[in-house]
């Protein structure tokens, strides 16, 4: 029987020796990275300029909402209240975030919308006309609860502070925002902005999927820890939606 | 044995025992996540140290490590601080159920003992039933994990058997309700309907000028 072989390019850990990550010495070269920068390297095999990494970090921070009412955070709340281990709780909250209405699948769909927007202005108008006549759902536009997404100004501020201007994709995203406001009275939500910024930074769809995985994690963990500090099973006890 | 296990399974799946594991699973799927998300969520929930598999295994260990005497059983089931639950003092397999749930479980246990009287192997369960009030007054009502611990211990089944079985049984209602929630959709789910009381401090609000920022980054 031949010896089983495992082939990989992500890296290698020589225990007691050197650890290599995508060709870089982990301890010597990556220790000075920000966590987000290192996470991006691991998820994609490459790095971004420091100012772009900082923008991505601020986009993540800008959506780490610690409100227990948010659907994925509620799961963290239930599990913290039940003293489930944090690793299991985080896994569950991430799994639940793989949702169509909100979360990762919605973000993937929003990326697809941004990627589909033609560069040429007349072609964009044709594209939009078709989308409207077909009543296509344009993910990234129309926020379910309130008309205004409070994260958008702060995202633009992150770009400005990093000395960056809007790239072509972000400009197209705002073009669609204005047109949909005119046509349907709906506005851009942060998912469109995230996707457009990612496209401008050269992040392809598969990289976007992998990299954005932990952006809600601070929110999950804030709620988990808060509810874990309270009496067991006190989180919404007695309010199960038995017959919704 | 199989018949008793089937009855135990039916008992544990009953709507009266639907708990936050079912609710969290609903939550997981209502916005269109795949069923696996509900599975992961419910499986995580039913790992809890109070009514989950950890409670089940610990309870089995306690009740099988002492002679079949009420005083020994009482001592082994005494409340004690549990490191896995941040030092809270309780007995795994007992407590953390409503009065209605506890009454339901007690009634079911009594019924099995009567119907399966020939099963002399249900000795620990019989001892529990005989001294239920005194025992549970001290340590809390028997909960689903505790009931399962007694039955599995009496039937000579292992904690590994119990873990697998219990998780499989408890996942059933959670997954079915998760699918139902997904069919009904987000509009029928009470997100943001609770009264939310923020107990922390409030910083000063900061507003940004969106138009000015759009100009600054070159969005016309």
Coordinates of N, CA, C and O in Angstrom, one line a residue, chain B residues 10 43 73 102 109 131 139 146 200 213:
Chain B
X10 N -40.8 9.1 21.9 CA -42.1 9.8 21.6 C -42.3 10.9 22.7 O -42.7 12.0 22.4
X43 N -27.9 21.0 17.5 CA -26.9 20.1 18.1 C -26.0 20.9 19.1 O -25.7 20.3 20.1
X73 N -28.1 7.3 46.3 CA -28.5 8.0 45.1 C -28.7 9.5 45.5 O -28.2 10.4 44.7
X102 N -42.1 19.1 33.9 CA -41.7 18.2 34.9 C -42.8 17.2 35.2 O -42.6 16.0 35.4
X109 N -42.9 8.6 33.3 CA -42.1 7.6 34.0 C -42.9 6.6 34.8 O -42.7 5.4 34.8
X131 N -39.2 7.9 45.4 CA -38.7 9.0 46.3 C -38.7 10.3 45.5 O -37.9 11.2 45.9
X139 N -33.1 18.8 44.6 CA -32.2 19.1 43.5 C -32.9 19.6 42.2 O -32.3 19.8 41.2
X146 N -32.1 13.9 32.4 CA -32.1 13.0 33.6 C -33.0 11.8 33.4 O -32.6 10.7 33.7
X200 N -26.8 49.4 29.4 CA -25.5 50.1 29.4 C -25.6 51.6 29.3 O -26.7 52.1 29.3
X213 N -19.4 63.4 2.1 CA -18.5 62.2 2.0 C -18.5 61.6 0.6 O -17.5 61.2 0.1

